[in-house]
Coordinates of C-alpha atoms and ligand atoms in Angstrom, one line a residue:
X1 CA 0.0 0.0 0.0
X2 CA 1.4 3.4 -1.0
X3 CA 2.4 5.8 1.7
X4 CA 1.8 8.8 -0.6
X5 CA -1.3 10.3 -2.4
X6 CA -0.9 12.3 -5.6
X7 CA -3.1 15.2 -6.6
X8 CA -2.9 16.2 -10.2
X9 CA -4.2 19.6 -11.3
X10 CA -3.5 21.8 -14.3
X11 CA -0.7 19.5 -15.5
X12 CA 1.0 19.6 -12.1
X13 CA 1.3 16.7 -9.7
X14 CA 1.5 17.2 -6.0
X15 CA 2.4 14.4 -3.5
X16 CA 1.1 14.2 0.1
X17 CA 2.0 11.8 2.8
X18 CA -0.5 9.2 4.0
X19 CA -1.1 9.0 7.8
X20 CA -2.1 5.6 9.1
X21 CA -3.7 5.2 12.5
X22 CA -3.4 2.4 15.0
X23 CA -6.6 0.9 13.7
X24 CA -5.4 1.2 10.1
X25 CA -7.5 4.3 9.3
X26 CA -5.8 6.3 6.5
X27 CA -5.6 10.1 6.0
X28 CA -4.0 12.3 3.4
X29 CA -1.9 14.9 5.2
X30 CA -2.6 18.1 3.1
X31 CA -0.9 20.6 5.5
X32 CA 1.4 21.7 2.6
X33 CA -1.3 21.8 -0.1
X34 CA -1.8 25.6 -0.3
X35 CA 1.8 26.4 -0.3
X36 CA 3.0 23.9 -2.9
X37 CA 0.0 24.4 -5.2
X38 CA 0.0 28.2 -5.2
X39 CA -3.3 28.5 -3.3
X40 CA -5.4 25.3 -3.7
X41 CA -7.4 24.4 -0.6
X42 CA -10.0 21.7 0.1
X43 CA -13.6 22.3 1.1
X44 CA -15.9 19.9 3.0
X45 CA -19.1 21.3 4.5
X46 CA -19.8 19.6 7.8
X47 CA -16.3 18.0 7.7
X48 CA -17.9 14.7 6.5
X49 CA -14.5 13.6 5.0
X50 CA -12.1 15.8 7.0
X51 CA -10.1 14.8 10.0
X52 CA -9.3 17.6 12.5
X53 CA -6.7 15.9 14.6
X54 CA -4.9 12.7 15.5
X55 CA -6.3 11.4 18.8
X56 CA -5.5 8.5 21.1
X57 CA -8.7 8.8 23.2
X58 CA -11.7 7.2 21.4
X59 CA -12.0 4.9 18.4
X60 CA -15.2 4.2 16.6
X61 CA -15.9 2.3 13.5
X62 CA -19.2 3.4 12.1
X63 CA -19.5 0.6 9.6
X64 CA -19.0 -2.1 12.2
X65 CA -20.7 -0.3 15.1
X66 CA -17.6 -0.4 17.3
X67 CA -16.9 2.1 20.1
X68 CA -13.8 2.0 22.4
X69 CA -12.4 4.4 25.0
X70 CA -8.6 4.1 25.1
X71 CA -8.9 0.6 23.6
X72 CA -11.5 -0.8 26.0
X73 CA -14.9 -1.7 24.4
X74 CA -17.9 0.3 25.4
X75 CA -19.7 -3.0 26.1
X76 CA -17.0 -4.0 28.7
X77 CA -16.8 -0.6 30.3
X78 CA -20.6 -0.2 30.5
X79 CA -20.8 -3.6 32.3
X80 CA -17.6 -3.7 34.5
X81 CA -16.5 -0.1 35.2
X82 CA -18.0 2.9 37.0
X83 CA -18.2 6.4 35.7
X84 CA -15.4 7.9 37.7
X85 CA -13.1 5.1 36.6
X86 CA -14.0 5.8 33.0
X87 CA -13.5 9.5 33.5
X88 CA -10.0 8.8 34.8
X89 CA -9.3 6.4 31.8
X90 CA -10.5 8.9 29.2
X91 CA -8.5 11.9 30.7
X92 CA -5.3 10.2 31.7
X93 CA -5.2 7.2 29.3
X94 CA -5.1 4.3 31.7
X95 CA -7.6 2.6 34.0
X96 CA -6.7 3.8 37.6
X97 CA -5.7 1.4 40.3
X98 CA -7.4 1.6 43.7
X99 CA -5.1 4.2 45.1
X100 CA -5.2 6.4 42.0
X101 CA -9.0 6.3 41.8
X102 CA -9.3 7.1 45.5
X103 CA -6.9 10.0 45.3
X104 CA -8.7 11.3 42.2
X105 CA -12.0 11.2 44.0
X106 CA -10.5 12.9 47.1
X107 CA -9.1 15.7 45.0
X108 CA -12.5 16.1 43.3
X109 CA -14.4 16.1 46.7
X110 CA -11.9 18.8 48.0
X111 CA -13.1 21.1 45.2
X112 CA -16.9 20.5 45.4
X113 CA -17.7 23.9 46.9
X114 CA -19.2 26.5 44.6
X115 CA -18.9 30.2 45.6
X116 CA -22.2 31.3 47.2
X117 CA -22.2 34.3 44.8
X118 CA -22.9 31.9 41.9
X119 CA -26.3 31.4 43.4
X120 CA -27.1 35.1 42.6
X121 CA -26.3 34.4 38.9
X122 CA -28.6 31.3 39.0
X123 CA -31.3 33.4 40.7
X124 CA -31.2 35.9 37.9
X125 CA -32.6 33.3 35.5
X126 CA -36.3 32.8 35.1
X127 CA -37.6 29.3 36.1
X128 CA -38.6 28.9 32.5
X129 CA -34.9 29.2 31.3
X130 CA -33.7 26.0 29.5
X131 CA -31.2 24.3 31.7
X132 CA -28.6 24.0 28.9
X133 CA -28.5 27.8 28.6
X134 CA -28.3 28.2 32.3
X135 CA -25.5 25.6 32.6
X136 CA -23.5 27.1 29.7
X137 CA -23.7 30.5 31.5
X138 CA -22.9 29.1 34.9
X139 CA -19.9 27.2 33.6
X140 CA -18.5 30.3 32.0
X141 CA -19.3 32.3 35.2
X142 CA -17.2 29.8 37.2
X143 CA -14.1 31.3 35.6
X144 CA -14.6 34.5 37.5
X145 CA -14.5 32.5 40.8
X146 CA -11.6 30.2 39.7
X147 CA -9.2 32.5 37.8
X148 CA -6.4 29.9 38.3
X149 CA -8.2 27.6 35.9
X150 CA -8.0 29.9 33.0
X151 CA -4.7 29.9 31.1
X152 CA -3.2 26.8 32.6
X153 CA 0.4 26.1 31.5
X154 CA 1.8 23.4 33.9
X155 CA 0.5 19.8 34.4
X156 CA -0.3 20.7 38.0
X157 CA -2.4 23.7 36.9
X158 CA -4.1 21.5 34.3
X159 CA -4.9 18.8 36.9
X160 CA -6.3 21.5 39.2
X161 CA -8.6 22.8 36.6
X162 CA -9.8 19.3 35.7
X163 CA -10.7 18.2 39.3
X164 CA -12.3 21.6 39.9
X165 CA -14.8 21.3 37.1
X166 CA -15.4 17.6 37.7
X167 CA -16.4 18.6 41.2
X168 CA -18.3 21.8 40.6
X169 CA -20.2 20.9 37.4
X170 CA -22.4 18.3 39.1
X171 CA -23.3 20.9 41.8
X172 CA -24.3 23.4 39.1
X173 CA -26.4 20.6 37.4
X174 CA -28.1 19.8 40.7
X175 CA -28.7 23.5 41.6
X176 CA -30.2 24.1 38.1
X177 CA -32.7 21.3 38.6
X178 CA -33.5 22.3 42.2
X179 CA -34.1 25.9 41.2
X180 CA -36.7 24.7 38.7
X181 CA -38.3 22.7 41.5
X182 CA -38.1 25.5 44.0
X183 CA -35.9 23.4 46.3
X184 CA -33.0 24.8 48.4
X185 CA -29.6 24.8 46.7
X186 CA -27.5 22.6 48.9
X187 CA -24.6 20.2 48.6
X188 CA -24.3 16.4 48.6
X189 CA -22.4 14.2 50.8
X190 CA -18.7 13.4 50.4
X191 CA -19.1 10.0 51.9
X192 CA -21.1 8.9 48.9
X193 CA -19.8 7.6 45.5
X194 CA -19.4 10.2 42.7
X195 CA -22.6 9.3 40.8
X196 CA -24.6 8.5 44.0
X197 CA -23.7 12.0 45.3
X198 CA -24.9 13.6 42.0
X199 CA -28.2 11.8 42.4
X200 CA -28.5 12.9 46.0
X201 CA -27.8 16.5 45.1
X202 CA -30.3 16.4 42.4
X203 CA -33.2 14.6 44.1
X204 CA -32.9 14.9 47.9
X205 CA -36.1 16.3 49.2
X206 CA -35.6 19.2 51.7
X207 CA -37.5 17.4 54.5
X208 CA -36.6 13.8 53.9
X209 CA -33.5 11.6 54.4
X210 CA -31.9 10.6 51.1
X211 CA -32.7 7.0 50.3
X212 CA -30.2 5.2 48.0
X213 CA -31.7 3.1 45.2
X214 CA -28.9 0.9 43.8
X215 CA -30.8 0.1 40.6
X216 CA -31.3 3.8 39.9
X217 CA -27.6 4.7 40.7
X218 CA -26.3 1.8 38.6
X219 CA -28.6 2.8 35.6
X220 CA -27.4 6.4 35.9
X221 CA -23.8 5.4 36.2
X222 CA -24.0 3.3 33.1
X223 CA -25.8 6.0 31.1
X224 CA -23.1 8.5 32.0
X225 CA -20.4 6.0 30.8
X226 CA -22.2 5.5 27.5
X227 CA -22.2 9.3 26.9
X228 CA -18.6 9.9 28.1
X229 CA -16.9 10.4 24.8
X230 CA -17.4 10.1 21.1
X231 CA -14.3 11.3 19.3
X232 CA -14.7 14.5 17.2
X233 CA -18.5 15.1 17.4
X234 CA -19.9 18.6 17.1
X235 CA -19.6 19.6 20.7
X236 CA -16.2 18.0 21.2
X237 CA -14.9 19.8 18.1
X238 CA -16.3 23.0 19.6
X239 CA -14.4 22.4 22.9
X240 CA -11.2 21.7 20.9
X241 CA -11.4 24.7 18.7
X242 CA -12.3 27.1 21.5
X243 CA -9.5 25.5 23.6
X244 CA -7.1 26.0 20.7
X245 CA -7.2 29.8 21.3
X246 CA -6.1 29.1 24.9
X247 CA -9.4 30.5 26.2
X248 CA -9.1 28.0 29.1
X249 CA -10.9 24.8 30.0
X250 CA -14.1 26.3 31.5
X251 CA -14.7 28.6 28.6
X252 CA -14.2 25.7 26.1
X253 CA -16.6 23.6 28.1
X254 CA -19.2 26.4 28.1
X255 CA -19.0 26.5 24.3
X256 CA -19.3 22.7 24.1
X257 CA -22.4 22.8 26.3
X258 CA -24.0 25.2 23.8
X259 CA -23.1 23.1 20.8
X260 CA -24.5 19.9 22.5
X261 CA -27.8 21.8 23.1
X262 CA -28.8 21.6 19.5
X263 CA -31.6 19.1 18.6
X264 CA -29.5 17.6 15.9
X265 CA -26.9 16.7 18.5
X266 CA -27.4 16.2 22.3
X267 CA -30.7 18.0 22.3
X268 CA -32.1 15.0 20.4
X269 CA -32.8 13.0 23.6
X270 CA -35.3 15.6 24.6
X271 CA -36.7 15.8 21.1
X272 CA -37.1 12.0 21.0
X273 CA -39.4 12.0 24.1
X274 CA -41.3 15.0 22.8
X275 CA -41.8 13.1 19.5
X276 CA -42.8 9.9 21.2
X277 CA -45.3 11.8 23.4
X278 CA -46.7 13.5 20.3
X279 CA -47.1 10.0 18.7
X280 CA -48.8 8.7 21.8
X281 CA -51.1 11.7 21.9
X282 CA -51.9 11.0 18.2
X283 CA -53.1 7.6 19.2
X284 CA -49.8 5.9 18.5
X285 CA -49.9 6.7 14.8
X286 CA -46.2 6.0 14.0
X287 CA -47.0 5.8 10.2
X288 CA -47.8 9.5 10.2
X289 CA -44.5 10.4 11.7
X290 CA -42.6 8.0 9.5
X291 CA -44.2 9.7 6.5
X292 CA -43.3 13.2 7.8
X293 CA -39.7 12.0 8.4
X294 CA -39.4 10.9 4.7
X295 CA -41.2 13.9 3.3
X296 CA -38.5 16.2 1.8
X297 CA -40.8 19.2 2.2
X298 CA -41.3 18.5 5.9
X299 CA -38.4 19.6 8.1
X300 CA -39.4 16.9 10.6
X301 CA -36.8 14.2 11.2
X302 CA -37.2 11.0 13.1
X303 CA -35.3 12.1 16.2
X304 CA -32.9 9.6 17.7
X305 CA -32.3 8.1 14.3
X306 CA -29.4 8.5 12.0
X307 CA -25.8 9.4 12.7
X308 CA -22.9 11.1 10.9
X309 CA -20.6 8.2 11.6
X310 CA -22.6 5.1 12.5
X311 CA -24.0 3.5 9.4
X312 CA -24.8 0.4 11.5
X313 CA -26.4 0.2 14.9
X314 CA -25.0 2.7 17.5
X315 CA -23.6 0.2 20.0
X316 CA -24.7 2.5 22.8
X317 CA -28.3 2.4 21.6
X318 CA -28.2 -1.4 21.9
X319 CA -27.0 -1.3 25.5
X320 CA -29.4 1.5 26.4
X321 CA -32.4 -0.4 24.8
X322 CA -31.6 -3.4 27.0
X323 CA -31.1 -1.2 30.1
X324 CA -34.4 0.5 29.4
X325 CA -36.3 -2.8 29.7
X326 CA -34.4 -3.7 32.9
X327 CA -34.8 -0.3 34.6
X328 CA -38.6 -0.1 33.9
X329 CA -38.9 -3.7 35.2
X330 CA -36.8 -3.1 38.3
X331 CA -38.8 0.1 39.1
X332 CA -42.1 -1.6 38.2
X333 CA -42.9 1.1 35.6
X334 CA -45.1 0.4 32.6
X335 CA -44.3 3.3 30.2
X336 CA -46.3 3.1 27.0
X337 CA -43.7 5.3 25.4
X338 CA -41.2 2.4 25.4
X339 CA -43.6 0.3 23.4
X340 CA -44.1 3.2 20.9
X341 CA -40.3 3.5 20.6
X342 CA -39.9 -0.2 19.9
X343 CA -42.7 -0.1 17.3
X344 CA -41.2 2.9 15.6
X345 CA -37.8 1.3 15.6
X346 CA -39.2 -1.9 14.0
X347 CA -41.0 0.1 11.3
X348 CA -38.0 2.2 10.5
X349 CA -35.6 -0.8 10.3
X350 CA -38.0 -2.3 7.7
X351 CA -38.5 0.9 5.8
X352 CA -36.6 1.2 2.5
X353 CA -36.0 4.9 3.0
X354 CA -34.2 4.3 6.3
X355 CA -32.5 1.1 5.1
X356 CA -31.1 2.8 2.0
X357 CA -29.8 5.7 4.1
X358 CA -28.4 3.3 6.8
X359 CA -30.5 5.2 9.5
X360 CA -30.4 3.3 12.8
X361 CA -31.4 4.3 16.4
X362 CA -28.6 6.4 18.0
X363 CA -27.6 7.0 21.6
X364 CA -30.5 9.4 22.0
X365 CA -33.3 7.2 20.9
X366 CA -33.8 5.2 24.2
X367 CA -31.9 7.2 26.7
X368 CA -34.8 9.5 27.4
X369 CA -37.0 6.6 28.4
X370 CA -34.6 5.7 31.2
X371 CA -34.2 9.3 32.3
X372 CA -38.0 9.5 32.6
X373 CA -38.0 6.4 34.6
X374 CA -35.4 7.9 36.9
X375 CA -37.6 10.9 37.5
X376 CA -35.5 13.3 35.5
X377 CA -37.5 16.1 33.8
X378 CA -37.4 16.1 30.0
X379 CA -35.7 19.5 29.9
X380 CA -32.8 18.1 31.9
X381 CA -32.1 15.2 29.5
X382 CA -29.5 17.0 27.5
X383 CA -28.0 18.3 30.8
X384 CA -27.5 14.6 31.7
X385 CA -25.8 14.1 28.3
X386 CA -23.5 17.0 29.1
X387 CA -22.8 15.5 32.6
X388 CA -21.8 12.2 30.9
X389 CA -19.7 13.9 28.1
X390 CA -17.8 16.2 30.6
X391 CA -14.8 13.8 31.0
X392 CA -14.6 13.3 27.3
X393 CA -14.6 17.0 26.6
X394 CA -11.9 17.4 29.3
X395 CA -9.8 14.5 27.8
X396 CA -10.0 16.0 24.3
X397 CA -9.2 19.5 25.5
X398 CA -6.2 18.2 27.5
X399 CA -4.9 16.1 24.5
X400 CA -5.2 19.2 22.2
X401 CA -3.2 21.4 24.8
X402 CA -0.6 18.7 25.5
X403 CA -0.1 18.2 21.8
X404 CA 0.4 22.0 21.4
X405 CA -2.0 22.0 18.5
X406 CA -2.2 25.3 16.6
X407 CA -5.2 27.6 16.9
X408 CA -8.1 26.3 14.7
X409 CA -8.7 28.6 11.8
X410 CA -10.3 27.1 8.7
X411 CA -10.1 28.7 5.3
X412 CA -13.0 29.5 2.9
X413 CA -13.9 30.0 -0.7
X414 CA -15.2 33.6 -1.1
X415 CA -18.4 33.8 -3.3
X416 CA -19.4 37.4 -2.6
X417 CA -19.2 40.7 -4.6
X418 CA -16.0 41.6 -6.4
X419 CA -14.4 44.9 -5.6
X420 CA -16.7 47.9 -6.2
X421 CA -16.5 51.7 -5.3
X422 CA -18.3 53.1 -2.3
X423 CA -21.6 55.0 -3.1
X424 CA -22.5 57.9 -0.9
X425 CA -25.8 57.7 0.9
X426 CA -27.5 60.5 -1.1
X427 CA -26.6 58.5 -4.3
X428 CA -28.1 55.1 -3.3
Ligands
LIG1 C1 -25.6 12.7 18.6 O1 -21.4 12.9 16.0 C2 -21.6 12.2 17.1 O2 -20.8 11.4 17.5 C3 -22.9 12.7 17.9 C4 -23.3 11.8 19.1 C5 -22.3 11.9 20.2 O3 -22.2 10.9 21.0 O4 -21.6 13.0 20.4 O5 -23.4 10.4 18.6 C6 -24.6 12.2 19.7 O6 -25.7 13.8 18.3 C7 -26.4 11.6 18.0 C8 -27.4 12.2 16.8 C9 -28.6 12.8 17.5 N1 -29.4 13.5 16.5 C10 -30.6 13.0 16.1 O7 -31.1 11.9 16.5 C11 -31.3 14.0 15.2 C12 -31.9 13.2 14.0 N2 -30.8 12.8 13.2 C13 -30.4 13.6 12.0 O8 -30.6 14.9 12.2 C14 -29.1 13.2 11.3 O9 -29.2 11.8 11.2 C15 -27.8 13.6 12.0 C16 -27.7 15.0 12.2 C17 -27.6 12.8 13.2 C18 -26.7 13.2 11.0 O10 -26.9 14.0 9.9 P1 -25.9 13.9 8.6 O11 -24.8 12.9 8.9 O12 -25.5 15.3 8.2 O13 -26.7 13.1 7.6 P2 -27.6 13.9 6.5 O14 -28.3 15.0 7.1 O15 -26.7 14.2 5.3 O16 -28.6 12.8 6.1 C19 -28.4 11.8 5.0 C20 -29.8 11.4 4.5 C21 -30.6 12.7 4.1 O17 -31.5 12.2 3.1 P3 -31.2 12.5 1.5 O18 -30.9 14.0 1.4 O19 -29.9 11.7 1.3 O20 -32.4 12.0 0.8 O21 -30.5 10.8 5.5 C22 -31.7 11.6 5.8 C23 -31.4 13.0 5.3 O22 -32.6 13.7 5.1 N3 -31.8 11.6 7.3 C24 -32.9 11.5 8.0 C25 -32.6 11.4 9.3 N4 -31.2 11.5 9.4 C26 -30.8 11.6 8.2 N5 -34.2 11.4 7.5 C27 -35.2 11.3 8.5 N6 -34.9 11.2 9.8 C28 -33.6 11.3 10.3 N7 -33.4 11.2 11.6

């Protein structure tokens, strides 16, 4: 196999090196293209064929439905690891031993306070504010109270920023939910596990003792693992490009939260449940929504279906679908929405339009059903996605900084007016 690619244009031949990854993926390295060709660039809307970086964090094979974090399969991690372990693995590259995991958790717990002044910022939001907008703002506001976490240069400063945000972000998530419920904004309990503490902060009722439900915590832990990273998706690419200007970790994460909010990305889990509820209200008429999804004149898409990379089943959707059955059974919940989802999936997988376009359920299709069963309000579903993706965003930001990657600045092809003389106002 050749280690070079040749581009021929206008009678000139240009050679570019081929980069081969550890899973035999191949890329043409065109970083000299513009210089050697006198100005040629490439263009690729949505970056469907363009790699932004070399990364050692997550590998996915869309054709085979494979997803691995640092070489470990998502199936094994979802079954055998816990979320804090996976966060450590993604960020630092290896599964932690007992001491490393304990020390990591202690460092996080020592940073779990959030400046009381932050509550004034949260208070300024109307209860109707979407939690993703609140969280993006609060994450950015954290910078003002943690200036040391801005332009980190040493490994120690980087580690400090990382444990700080892993500690404080769950508090902001809990406070955002509690504000909507009119509950007091308080803290969790450092004696609990990382995910159990998140659940307690979110759901402890003011006048009742917190009651641990192992099935709920295990389901939440697994969901967070399944959302933890996904290579160069829209929000992660946003974190990387904002981070490439050295704007700092918290500012990069705040931008990533905004990107995830979109219904074509992380916002899809909320849109899926709203779609399924609409179908239920419509008497379960899935055929009508299938027709809408296929109608080119209708902007409606079957939410939770399709994926930029997976042209096979999203392995996370398979795991979540199984978990949805188990959680509902464990909690004794009979949710008609699950049956509607399964019916819709069956229809879509047999429909030529979806088969031809290789549209399968993605991570967002079933996750909302579990979040509902866990008592999480629909508007908080994408926040739960952000909570899960936090370690992945951190890992990708850290890799970009440690690799000293240049500031991201794509080029363009200009299609506007050619030069023309200014016309004074009285002449227009
Ligand atoms: C996430 O990138 C990641 O890794 C993201 C993510 C992660 O973990 O970070 O996996 C999380 O964002 C999952 C995706 C959640 N979004 C949704 O479920 C929203 C619904 N899905 C679509 O909007 C769409 O499938 C995307 C956005 C996910 C992918 O869009 P692409 O890759 O740009 O594909 P496309 O728009 O070019 O579609 C190709 C064809 C088109 O039809 P034709 O023009 O070829 O006739 O498929 C059609 C599309 O109209 N199509 C759909 C569809 N998705 C694609 N038609 C109906 N319903 C859909 N859901």
